[in-house]
Amino acid sequence: MKLLSLMEYTEQDEILIGELQKELFEACGKIAKKESDMELVRKAFFFAKEAHKGLRRKSGEPYIVHPISVALIVVNEIELGTKSVVSALLHDVVEDTDYTVSDIEHLFGPKIASMVDGLTKMAGVFSADTTEESETSKQAENFKKMLLTLSDDVRVIIIKIADRLHNMRTLGSMTVHKQMKITSETVYLFAPLAHRLGLFAIKSELEDLSLKYRFPDDYKMIRSKIKDTEANRNKYIEKFNSPIREILKANDIDFEVSGRVKSIYSIWRKIQRKNIDFEEIYDLFAIRIVFKPSPMIPEKSQCWHIYSLVTDIYKPKPDRIKDWVNIPKANGYEALHCTVMGPDGEWVEVQIRSQRMEEIAEKGFAAHWKYKEQSSNTDGEIDKWLKRVREALSSSVDNAVEFLDNFKLSLYSSEIVIFTPKGDQITLPQGSTALDFAYDIHSKIGNTAVGAKINHKINSIFTPISSGDQIEIITSNNVKPKPEWLDHVVTSKAKNSIKNFIKKDNQNNIERGIIIFEEKMKSFGIQPSARVFRKVLPAYKSSSKSEFYSKLGAGIINLNGVEKILRQNAASKMIKYWSLQLSNPLRLLKGSTETKKKTEAEEVEAITGDESEFSIAECCSPIPGDQVIGFRDENGHVTVHKKSCKEAVKLASQHGENIVKAQWSGFKAVSFLAHVEVRGIDRIGIMLDMAKLISEEMNFNIRELKVQSHDGIFEGIISLYVKSIDDLKTIMARLGKLRGVERVRRIETYRE
Ligand code: MN
């Protein structure tokens, strides 16, 4: 975002730019291989400075500060070479000024021109720097476009990550709506990508910054708690480390040992995921031993030597050794991890790595290439991954959202190594099944797989496989892929092959399904309208009309209960009481089509009088008082999620244009379902006491109360109706005071 101004650079601007210039030239001087490299950097610098003259960022800074900062991240924090620095300096020139890619080619050569071109193609995608939303193209399409550049030059994506990092660092001057959109994209795609490329430090910073803007209170709370507990922790770490220091020194090992605290974001995730307090996190920090390898001994042996010295002092936890030295993580990470029993009977994780491994862990990609050049090794893990991504990209999936979902899977998963009957190694993501393996060999083998010999024993093709397994696939021409197969595979290769097969098979089913459904509707005298599908699709667990038709046509579902479904009111009665403020007022005026749709929907409402345009997301069931956000679908229907909901983050990043700001207003006589988990010491009558307190004393309706007890502990889940978050808080506080109750928590998704 910038404002056009006719101003030249002011004196103050020149001072600021001059400082950055000095820093950049110095950093590049250290990595430039020849003088012509430096010349190119200087040329790009002054060219960009001139091209962006008169433009300012929303923060008021001259625009050129942004490309220089991105170039500095590229050289200092990622350690790419001068070509990448030059491309970073020029990354917004074509997008924002009158210069074209061929101007760049003329001035800087074809390689840099093609990188700038790649960056420009992505520029419209992520509108952090521009004011207009791209109306025509959907976010997922854009992501796909961006990922396609992975097949040309990975550096383009890495520079894009650096660009995003700088935008995140300067996010404070953006509007709240923009912050939500940008942080969602960051959490959804950029941080995982950075992780996958081994850019660990950058990934952590991206996540922490996202948290800072999305949940400022949580962020501040965790940050201050880390600070408050620092002194005690350091004392403990010192106590833990000092015998380690002694023994390593006695063995002539050149090393450094330190204690590392988890990132704010990963602490937050843990609190969310496990529903625990900060104080309950036991692995808040880890001990890291980084050694300088002795030249004659393999690093691997030295890691194990240190491991054996450490475990002479502290007892290791069995099953908690992670050997990423023998088989590095998919993102190239190497280290030996173990968990040991520390001084006051606390489990402590110890990470053992060489200096080379440390550099790869921190700097990722660039370090990976640096060492690869040295060792003339065969393909590393990142190369293998890139190869798979390229394969996935070339196997063209039309649906961009689907593509992205599959791609996402390849980002975070850790990997297992298995063997073919001939002893060839194959790497697959953790959680893969024999069927994934079959598809990895060839789609024909996958499509005809009936069973698998896993370590010479016959098993189902859906059997999950683990590292070290040897697998042989048994095929038969009498089988064909079924939709359920999709639930039993994790790799995009398998998913795509199954989907492609089914798609062909499906077309017939869809046509049959349409006929069946229309006949049934005709017999009721109903038109299959959007409103009908809003009820029918969820009832038949279908995410689209075509899925519904195809299931129907294939005989997977039938219409026996459809009449009842149509008569049912949607579970969204109470949402009438919402006030929804649209985030983008322009959208209201956008076109006649949308307005028309709305009127249609209103007509239908007038007839039944019980359904509104809005519904509450089942995945997170927000209640009044929660921070919420809405998403509008193509029918104008809005679903409201909690702001912290994972699904919401995904939606916001893929369809940022559909975000609707939502706020609670009057919600007087309406009740919402909430779930509370209670835990404590079991005693006679505890269940009755809880029920009495809630329904008799406080007068709230309980829908269900379930209690299990074992070994003197009880755990219960209470589903009850409340009017607001305040009600819920009061109830939870009162429950917490009951004798024996130790912990009371709200849970979001409870399925009976
Ligand atoms: Mn930029």
CSV table of C-alpha atoms in Angstrom, one decimal, residues 116-420:
chain,number,residue,atom,x,y,z
A,116,VAL,CA,11.8,-10.9,-11.5
A,117,ASP,CA,9.1,-12.1,-13.8
A,118,GLY,CA,8.3,-15.0,-11.5
A,119,LEU,CA,8.1,-12.5,-8.6
A,120,THR,CA,5.9,-10.1,-10.5
A,121,LYS,CA,3.5,-12.9,-11.4
A,122,MET,CA,3.0,-13.5,-7.8
A,123,ALA,CA,2.8,-9.8,-6.9
A,124,GLY,CA,-0.9,-9.4,-7.7
A,125,VAL,CA,-1.6,-12.6,-5.7
A,126,PHE,CA,-0.7,-11.3,-2.3
A,127,SER,CA,-1.9,-7.8,-2.1
A,128,ALA,CA,0.1,-6.8,0.9
A,129,ASP,CA,1.5,-3.9,-1.0
A,130,THR,CA,-1.4,-3.0,-3.2
A,131,THR,CA,-4.8,-1.6,-2.4
A,132,GLU,CA,-6.9,-3.5,-4.9
A,133,GLU,CA,-8.2,-6.9,-4.2
A,134,SER,CA,-8.0,-9.2,-7.2
A,135,GLU,CA,-11.6,-9.7,-8.0
A,136,THR,CA,-11.4,-12.2,-10.7
A,137,SER,CA,-9.0,-14.7,-9.5
A,138,LYS,CA,-9.4,-16.7,-6.4
A,139,GLN,CA,-6.8,-17.0,-3.8
A,140,ALA,CA,-6.2,-20.7,-4.3
A,141,GLU,CA,-5.6,-20.2,-8.0
A,142,ASN,CA,-3.0,-17.7,-7.1
A,143,PHE,CA,-1.3,-20.0,-4.6
A,144,LYS,CA,-1.2,-22.6,-7.3
A,145,LYS,CA,0.4,-20.1,-9.7
A,146,MET,CA,2.9,-19.2,-7.1
A,147,LEU,CA,3.8,-22.8,-6.4
A,148,LEU,CA,4.3,-23.4,-10.1
A,149,THR,CA,7.4,-21.2,-9.9
A,150,LEU,CA,8.8,-23.9,-7.7
A,151,SER,CA,9.4,-25.9,-10.8
A,152,ASP,CA,11.5,-23.2,-12.4
A,153,ASP,CA,13.6,-21.8,-9.6
A,154,VAL,CA,13.2,-22.3,-5.9
A,155,ARG,CA,14.9,-19.1,-5.2
A,156,VAL,CA,11.9,-17.2,-6.5
A,157,ILE,CA,9.8,-18.7,-3.7
A,158,ILE,CA,12.4,-18.0,-1.1
A,159,ILE,CA,12.6,-14.4,-2.1
A,160,LYS,CA,8.8,-14.3,-1.9
A,161,ILE,CA,9.1,-15.7,1.6
A,162,ALA,CA,11.6,-12.9,2.5
A,163,ASP,CA,9.2,-10.4,1.0
A,164,ARG,CA,6.4,-11.8,3.2
A,165,LEU,CA,8.6,-11.7,6.2
A,166,HIS,CA,9.3,-8.0,5.8
A,167,ASN,CA,5.6,-7.3,5.2
A,168,MET,CA,4.9,-9.2,8.4
A,169,ARG,CA,7.5,-7.2,10.3
A,170,THR,CA,5.8,-4.0,9.2
A,171,LEU,CA,2.2,-5.2,9.5
A,172,GLY,CA,1.4,-2.7,12.2
A,173,SER,CA,0.5,0.0,9.7
A,174,MET,CA,-2.1,-2.1,7.9
A,175,THR,CA,-5.9,-2.1,8.6
A,176,VAL,CA,-7.2,-4.9,10.8
A,177,HIS,CA,-9.0,-6.6,7.9
A,178,LYS,CA,-5.8,-6.6,5.9
A,179,GLN,CA,-3.9,-8.0,8.9
A,180,MET,CA,-6.3,-10.9,9.1
A,181,LYS,CA,-6.0,-11.7,5.5
A,182,ILE,CA,-2.2,-11.5,5.5
A,183,THR,CA,-1.6,-13.4,8.7
A,184,SER,CA,-4.0,-16.1,7.6
A,185,GLU,CA,-2.0,-16.6,4.4
A,186,THR,CA,1.2,-16.6,6.4
A,187,VAL,CA,0.0,-19.3,8.8
A,188,TYR,CA,-1.6,-21.3,6.1
A,189,LEU,CA,1.1,-21.3,3.4
A,190,PHE,CA,4.2,-19.2,4.0
A,191,ALA,CA,5.3,-20.6,7.4
A,192,PRO,CA,4.8,-24.2,6.2
A,193,LEU,CA,6.7,-23.5,3.1
A,194,ALA,CA,9.5,-21.9,5.0
A,195,HIS,CA,9.5,-25.0,7.3
A,196,ARG,CA,9.6,-27.3,4.3
A,197,LEU,CA,12.6,-25.4,2.8
A,198,GLY,CA,14.3,-25.7,6.2
A,199,LEU,CA,14.2,-22.0,6.9
A,200,PHE,CA,13.6,-22.6,10.6
A,201,ALA,CA,14.3,-19.2,12.1
A,202,ILE,CA,12.2,-17.5,9.5
A,203,LYS,CA,9.3,-19.9,9.9
A,204,SER,CA,9.3,-19.3,13.7
A,205,GLU,CA,9.3,-15.5,13.2
A,206,LEU,CA,6.5,-15.7,10.7
A,207,GLU,CA,4.4,-17.7,13.1
A,208,ASP,CA,5.2,-15.5,16.1
A,209,LEU,CA,4.3,-12.4,14.1
A,210,SER,CA,1.0,-13.9,12.9
A,211,LEU,CA,0.1,-14.6,16.5
A,212,LYS,CA,1.0,-11.2,17.6
A,213,TYR,CA,-1.5,-9.6,15.2
A,214,ARG,CA,-4.2,-12.3,15.4
A,215,PHE,CA,-4.3,-12.8,19.2
A,216,PRO,CA,-2.4,-9.9,20.7
A,217,ASP,CA,-3.4,-10.7,24.3
A,218,ASP,CA,-2.3,-14.4,24.1
A,219,TYR,CA,0.9,-13.3,22.5
A,220,LYS,CA,1.7,-10.8,25.2
A,221,MET,CA,0.7,-13.2,27.9
A,222,ILE,CA,3.0,-15.9,26.7
A,223,ARG,CA,5.9,-13.5,26.1
A,224,SER,CA,5.7,-12.1,29.6
A,225,LYS,CA,5.4,-15.5,31.2
A,226,ILE,CA,8.5,-16.7,29.3
A,227,LYS,CA,10.2,-13.6,30.7
A,228,ASP,CA,8.9,-14.1,34.3
A,229,THR,CA,10.1,-17.7,34.4
A,230,GLU,CA,13.5,-16.9,32.8
A,231,ALA,CA,15.6,-16.6,35.9
A,232,ASN,CA,14.5,-19.9,37.4
A,233,ARG,CA,14.8,-21.7,34.1
A,234,ASN,CA,18.3,-20.4,33.6
A,235,LYS,CA,19.3,-21.7,37.0
A,236,TYR,CA,17.9,-25.1,36.2
A,237,ILE,CA,19.6,-25.2,32.8
A,238,GLU,CA,22.9,-24.3,34.4
A,239,LYS,CA,22.5,-27.1,37.0
A,240,PHE,CA,21.7,-29.5,34.1
A,241,ASN,CA,24.5,-28.4,31.9
A,242,SER,CA,27.4,-28.2,34.2
A,243,PRO,CA,28.1,-32.0,34.6
A,244,ILE,CA,27.7,-32.3,30.8
A,245,ARG,CA,30.3,-29.6,30.3
A,246,GLU,CA,32.7,-31.4,32.5
A,247,ILE,CA,32.4,-34.8,30.9
A,248,LEU,CA,32.6,-33.4,27.3
A,249,LYS,CA,35.7,-31.4,28.2
A,250,ALA,CA,37.3,-34.4,29.8
A,251,ASN,CA,36.7,-36.2,26.5
A,252,ASP,CA,38.4,-33.5,24.4
A,253,ILE,CA,35.2,-32.5,22.6
A,254,ASP,CA,35.0,-29.0,21.2
A,255,PHE,CA,31.4,-28.0,21.8
A,256,GLU,CA,28.9,-25.4,22.9
A,257,VAL,CA,25.8,-26.2,25.1
A,258,SER,CA,22.8,-24.0,25.6
A,259,GLY,CA,19.2,-24.1,26.5
A,260,ARG,CA,16.6,-23.1,23.9
A,261,VAL,CA,13.1,-22.0,24.7
A,262,LYS,CA,10.3,-22.9,22.4
A,263,SER,CA,8.8,-20.2,20.2
A,264,ILE,CA,5.9,-18.2,21.4
A,265,TYR,CA,3.8,-19.6,18.6
A,266,SER,CA,4.6,-23.3,19.4
A,267,ILE,CA,3.8,-22.7,23.1
A,268,TRP,CA,0.5,-21.1,22.1
A,269,ARG,CA,-0.3,-24.0,19.8
A,270,LYS,CA,0.4,-26.5,22.6
A,271,ILE,CA,-1.8,-24.6,24.9
A,272,GLN,CA,-4.6,-24.6,22.3
A,273,ARG,CA,-4.2,-28.2,21.2
A,274,LYS,CA,-3.8,-29.8,24.6
A,275,ASN,CA,-6.1,-27.3,26.4
A,276,ILE,CA,-3.6,-26.7,29.1
A,277,ASP,CA,-2.1,-23.7,30.9
A,278,PHE,CA,1.4,-22.3,30.2
A,279,GLU,CA,2.5,-23.7,33.6
A,280,GLU,CA,1.6,-27.2,32.5
A,281,ILE,CA,4.0,-27.3,29.5
A,282,TYR,CA,6.8,-29.6,30.5
A,283,ASP,CA,9.0,-29.3,27.4
A,284,LEU,CA,9.2,-25.5,27.4
A,285,PHE,CA,12.9,-25.7,26.5
A,286,ALA,CA,15.5,-28.1,25.2
A,287,ILE,CA,19.2,-28.4,25.7
A,288,ARG,CA,21.3,-28.1,22.5
A,289,ILE,CA,24.8,-29.5,22.2
A,290,VAL,CA,26.6,-28.3,19.1
A,291,PHE,CA,30.1,-29.8,18.5
A,292,LYS,CA,32.9,-29.1,16.1
A,293,PRO,CA,33.6,-32.4,14.6
A,294,SER,CA,37.1,-34.0,14.7
A,295,PRO,CA,38.2,-34.5,11.1
A,296,MET,CA,38.9,-38.2,11.1
A,297,ILE,CA,35.8,-39.6,12.8
A,298,PRO,CA,32.3,-39.6,11.1
A,299,GLU,CA,29.9,-37.0,12.5
A,300,LYS,CA,27.4,-39.8,13.2
A,301,SER,CA,29.8,-41.7,15.5
A,302,GLN,CA,30.6,-38.4,17.3
A,303,CYS,CA,26.9,-37.8,17.9
A,304,TRP,CA,26.5,-41.2,19.4
A,305,HIS,CA,29.6,-40.7,21.5
A,306,ILE,CA,28.2,-37.6,23.0
A,307,TYR,CA,24.8,-39.3,23.5
A,308,SER,CA,26.5,-42.0,25.5
A,309,LEU,CA,28.4,-39.5,27.6
A,310,VAL,CA,25.2,-37.6,28.4
A,311,THR,CA,23.3,-40.7,29.3
A,312,ASP,CA,26.0,-41.7,31.6
A,313,ILE,CA,24.9,-38.7,33.7
A,314,TYR,CA,21.2,-38.7,33.0
A,315,LYS,CA,19.0,-41.7,32.4
A,316,PRO,CA,17.5,-41.7,28.9
A,317,LYS,CA,13.7,-42.2,28.4
A,318,PRO,CA,13.3,-45.4,26.3
A,319,ASP,CA,11.6,-44.9,22.9
A,320,ARG,CA,12.4,-41.2,23.0
A,321,ILE,CA,15.5,-41.3,20.8
A,322,LYS,CA,15.1,-39.6,17.4
A,323,ASP,CA,17.8,-40.3,15.0
A,324,TRP,CA,17.7,-37.8,12.2
A,325,VAL,CA,21.4,-38.3,11.5
A,326,ASN,CA,21.0,-41.6,9.8
A,327,ILE,CA,17.8,-40.6,8.1
A,328,PRO,CA,17.5,-36.8,8.0
A,329,LYS,CA,14.0,-35.1,8.2
A,330,ALA,CA,12.3,-34.3,5.0
A,331,ASN,CA,13.4,-30.7,5.2
A,332,GLY,CA,17.0,-31.7,5.5
A,333,TYR,CA,17.2,-31.4,9.3
A,334,GLU,CA,19.8,-33.6,10.9
A,335,ALA,CA,20.4,-34.1,14.6
A,336,LEU,CA,20.2,-36.7,17.3
A,337,HIS,CA,17.4,-36.1,19.9
A,338,CYS,CA,16.9,-37.8,23.2
A,339,THR,CA,14.9,-37.2,26.3
A,340,VAL,CA,16.6,-37.7,29.7
A,341,MET,CA,15.7,-37.5,33.3
A,342,GLY,CA,17.2,-34.3,34.6
A,343,PRO,CA,18.1,-33.2,38.1
A,344,ASP,CA,14.7,-32.6,39.9
A,345,GLY,CA,13.1,-35.6,38.2
A,346,GLU,CA,12.1,-33.7,35.1
A,347,TRP,CA,12.2,-34.9,31.5
A,348,VAL,CA,14.5,-32.8,29.4
A,349,GLU,CA,15.1,-33.0,25.7
A,350,VAL,CA,18.7,-33.0,24.5
A,351,GLN,CA,19.6,-32.2,20.9
A,352,ILE,CA,23.0,-33.2,19.6
A,353,ARG,CA,24.3,-31.8,16.4
A,354,SER,CA,27.5,-30.9,14.6
A,355,GLN,CA,28.2,-27.3,13.5
A,356,ARG,CA,27.2,-28.3,9.9
A,357,MET,CA,23.9,-29.7,11.1
A,358,GLU,CA,23.3,-26.6,13.2
A,359,GLU,CA,23.8,-24.4,10.2
A,360,ILE,CA,21.4,-26.5,8.1
A,361,ALA,CA,18.9,-26.4,10.9
A,362,GLU,CA,19.0,-22.7,11.2
A,363,LYS,CA,19.6,-21.5,7.6
A,364,GLY,CA,18.0,-24.4,5.8
A,365,PHE,CA,18.1,-24.3,2.0
A,366,ALA,CA,21.2,-22.2,1.4
A,367,ALA,CA,23.3,-24.1,3.8
A,368,HIS,CA,22.0,-27.3,2.4
A,369,TRP,CA,23.3,-26.3,-1.1
A,370,LYS,CA,26.5,-25.1,0.3
A,371,TYR,CA,27.3,-28.4,1.8
A,372,LYS,CA,26.0,-30.3,-1.1
A,373,GLU,CA,28.5,-28.6,-3.4
A,374,GLN,CA,31.2,-29.7,-1.0
A,375,SER,CA,30.3,-33.3,-0.6
A,376,SER,CA,29.1,-34.0,-4.2
A,377,ASN,CA,26.4,-36.0,-2.5
A,378,THR,CA,23.5,-37.5,-4.4
A,379,ASP,CA,20.1,-35.7,-4.0
A,380,GLY,CA,19.3,-34.5,-0.5
A,381,GLU,CA,15.9,-34.6,1.1
A,382,ILE,CA,14.9,-31.2,-0.2
A,383,ASP,CA,15.8,-32.2,-3.8
A,384,LYS,CA,13.7,-35.3,-3.5
A,385,TRP,CA,10.8,-33.2,-2.2
A,386,LEU,CA,11.1,-30.7,-5.0
A,387,LYS,CA,11.1,-33.6,-7.4
A,388,ARG,CA,7.9,-34.9,-5.9
A,389,VAL,CA,6.3,-31.4,-5.9
A,390,ARG,CA,7.2,-31.0,-9.6
A,391,GLU,CA,5.6,-34.3,-10.3
A,392,ALA,CA,2.5,-33.3,-8.4
A,393,LEU,CA,2.4,-30.0,-10.3
A,394,SER,CA,2.7,-31.7,-13.6
A,395,SER,CA,-0.1,-34.2,-12.9
A,396,SER,CA,-2.5,-31.2,-13.3
A,397,VAL,CA,-5.3,-31.2,-10.9
A,398,ASP,CA,-7.9,-28.7,-12.2
A,399,ASN,CA,-9.3,-27.8,-8.9
A,400,ALA,CA,-6.9,-25.3,-7.3
A,401,VAL,CA,-8.3,-25.8,-3.7
A,402,GLU,CA,-7.9,-29.5,-4.0
A,403,PHE,CA,-4.4,-29.1,-5.4
A,404,LEU,CA,-3.5,-26.8,-2.5
A,405,ASP,CA,-4.9,-29.2,0.1
A,406,ASN,CA,-2.8,-32.0,-1.3
A,407,PHE,CA,0.3,-29.8,-1.6
A,408,LYS,CA,-0.1,-28.7,2.0
A,409,LEU,CA,0.1,-32.3,3.1
A,410,SER,CA,3.5,-32.6,1.6
A,411,LEU,CA,4.7,-29.6,3.6
A,412,TYR,CA,4.5,-30.6,7.2
A,413,SER,CA,4.6,-34.4,7.3
A,414,SER,CA,7.7,-36.2,8.4
A,415,GLU,CA,8.8,-39.1,6.4
A,416,ILE,CA,9.3,-42.9,6.6
A,417,VAL,CA,11.6,-45.0,4.6
A,418,ILE,CA,10.4,-48.4,3.3
A,419,PHE,CA,11.8,-51.1,1.0
A,420,THR,CA,10.6,-52.7,-2.2
